[in-house]
């Protein structure tokens, strides 16, 4: 049975191949409960594959994965614990906002109707409006509302802000933060851009070329990465250009921000893959 210390996601040597394409390889992760996890990586990095494995809609080729202490998708109880919003916030275009809430109530045993209605009202969504006529931001909010009203313990949002303009992005993420604090759920959200997520995530996973490049709580990662102007100390590891990793303090080193840190790992992976292909 899952307890407060059960990791939300735990994987060991997890891998997924589609024919000859390796979408994810040797993925070993431990995500503690209560985090807002930013899953970042370039196109084709394996983000959707990892999220699909987490929800149980993709089966692993190798290795293991447990979500909230059980195999993903293993039975109705496990499915009810995970809310998933796929890329582009899919909704039924011909159904109204109210129809979506009715459908949610019918399909989900732990449906929180007051929460769903309160959120729809606060967001100013018209219950009779057809979902196909909502803006991209409103559709994203409707999809998030449905996932949250399931009363899931883990919300998985695949590129939730990709189709939103900068103002709508900010509003969506601010709202998500309030909402997560209110519900006490864990969240994983993916993006190509760490800049989209750095204001909200407190745990980071950087994927590139189907492999985990970096993972951990943001505060821990920022504590051991630095910028250096000159030579890299022998005990430190150069990640890319002036970004280094060192557990020990480095005299004269400057702090690195999260966006630059993620970019350093993604660039290092891209350079290595070009080198490997050459
Ligand atoms: N169903 C599939 N069949 C064949 N190949 C697939 C399938 N799904 C993903 N892939 C391949 O696996 C790799 C990882 O894809 P994935 O969609 O997980 O990446 P991603 O990081 O989510 O990319 P994006 O940011 O572009 O959505 C890619 O090379 C992709 O072409």
GROMACS .gro file of N, CA, C and O in nm, residues 11-16 22 24-29 62 210-212:
model
   68
   11UNK      N    1   1.136   0.427  -1.127
   11UNK     CA    2   1.168   0.343  -1.244
   11UNK      C    3   1.308   0.284  -1.225
   11UNK      O    4   1.393   0.344  -1.159
   12UNK      N    5   1.329   0.168  -1.284
   12UNK     CA    6   1.460   0.104  -1.281
   12UNK      C    7   1.494   0.050  -1.419
   12UNK      O    8   1.424  -0.038  -1.470
   13UNK      N    9   1.595   0.107  -1.481
   13UNK     CA   10   1.637   0.060  -1.614
   13UNK      C   11   1.524   0.057  -1.716
   13UNK      O   12   1.522  -0.027  -1.807
   14UNK      N   13   1.431   0.150  -1.702
   14UNK     CA   14   1.312   0.150  -1.787
   14UNK      C   15   1.348   0.185  -1.932
   14UNK      O   16   1.428   0.277  -1.957
   15UNK      N   17   1.292   0.112  -2.025
   15UNK     CA   18   1.319   0.141  -2.166
   15UNK      C   19   1.199   0.112  -2.253
   15UNK      O   20   1.112   0.031  -2.217
   16UNK      N   21   1.191   0.184  -2.365
   16UNK     CA   22   1.083   0.160  -2.462
   16UNK      C   23   1.139   0.171  -2.602
   16UNK      O   24   1.203   0.273  -2.636
   22UNK      N   25   1.467   0.361  -3.045
   22UNK     CA   26   1.470   0.360  -2.899
   22UNK      C   27   1.415   0.494  -2.851
   22UNK      O   28   1.479   0.598  -2.868
   24UNK      N   29   1.312   0.549  -2.528
   24UNK     CA   30   1.359   0.573  -2.390
   24UNK      C   31   1.452   0.458  -2.354
   24UNK      O   32   1.422   0.342  -2.385
   25UNK      N   33   1.565   0.488  -2.288
   25UNK     CA   34   1.660   0.383  -2.252
   25UNK      C   35   1.714   0.406  -2.113
   25UNK      O   36   1.739   0.520  -2.072
   26UNK      N   37   1.729   0.295  -2.039
   26UNK     CA   38   1.802   0.296  -1.913
   26UNK      C   39   1.760   0.409  -1.820
   26UNK      O   40   1.842   0.480  -1.762
   27UNK      N   41   1.628   0.424  -1.804
   27UNK     CA   42   1.574   0.536  -1.727
   27UNK      C   43   1.552   0.492  -1.582
   27UNK      O   44   1.466   0.407  -1.555
   28UNK      N   45   1.632   0.546  -1.492
   28UNK     CA   46   1.619   0.515  -1.350
   28UNK      C   47   1.591   0.645  -1.275
   28UNK      O   48   1.674   0.736  -1.276
   29UNK      N   49   1.472   0.652  -1.215
   29UNK     CA   50   1.426   0.776  -1.152
   29UNK      C   51   1.357   0.744  -1.021
   29UNK      O   52   1.300   0.636  -1.004
   62UNK      N   53   1.173  -0.277  -2.158
   62UNK     CA   54   1.267  -0.328  -2.057
   62UNK      C   55   1.246  -0.253  -1.926
   62UNK      O   56   1.188  -0.145  -1.925
  210UNK      N   57   1.638   1.020  -2.555
  210UNK     CA   58   1.582   0.902  -2.491
  210UNK      C   59   1.648   0.865  -2.359
  210UNK      O   60   1.624   0.756  -2.307
  211UNK      N   61   1.731   0.955  -2.306
  211UNK     CA   62   1.799   0.923  -2.179
  211UNK      C   63   1.782   1.037  -2.079
  211UNK      O   64   1.778   1.154  -2.118
  212UNK      N   65   1.777   1.000  -1.952
  212UNK     CA   66   1.771   1.102  -1.847
  212UNK      C   67   1.909   1.165  -1.836
  212UNK      O   68   2.009   1.096  -1.814
   0.00000   0.00000   0.00000
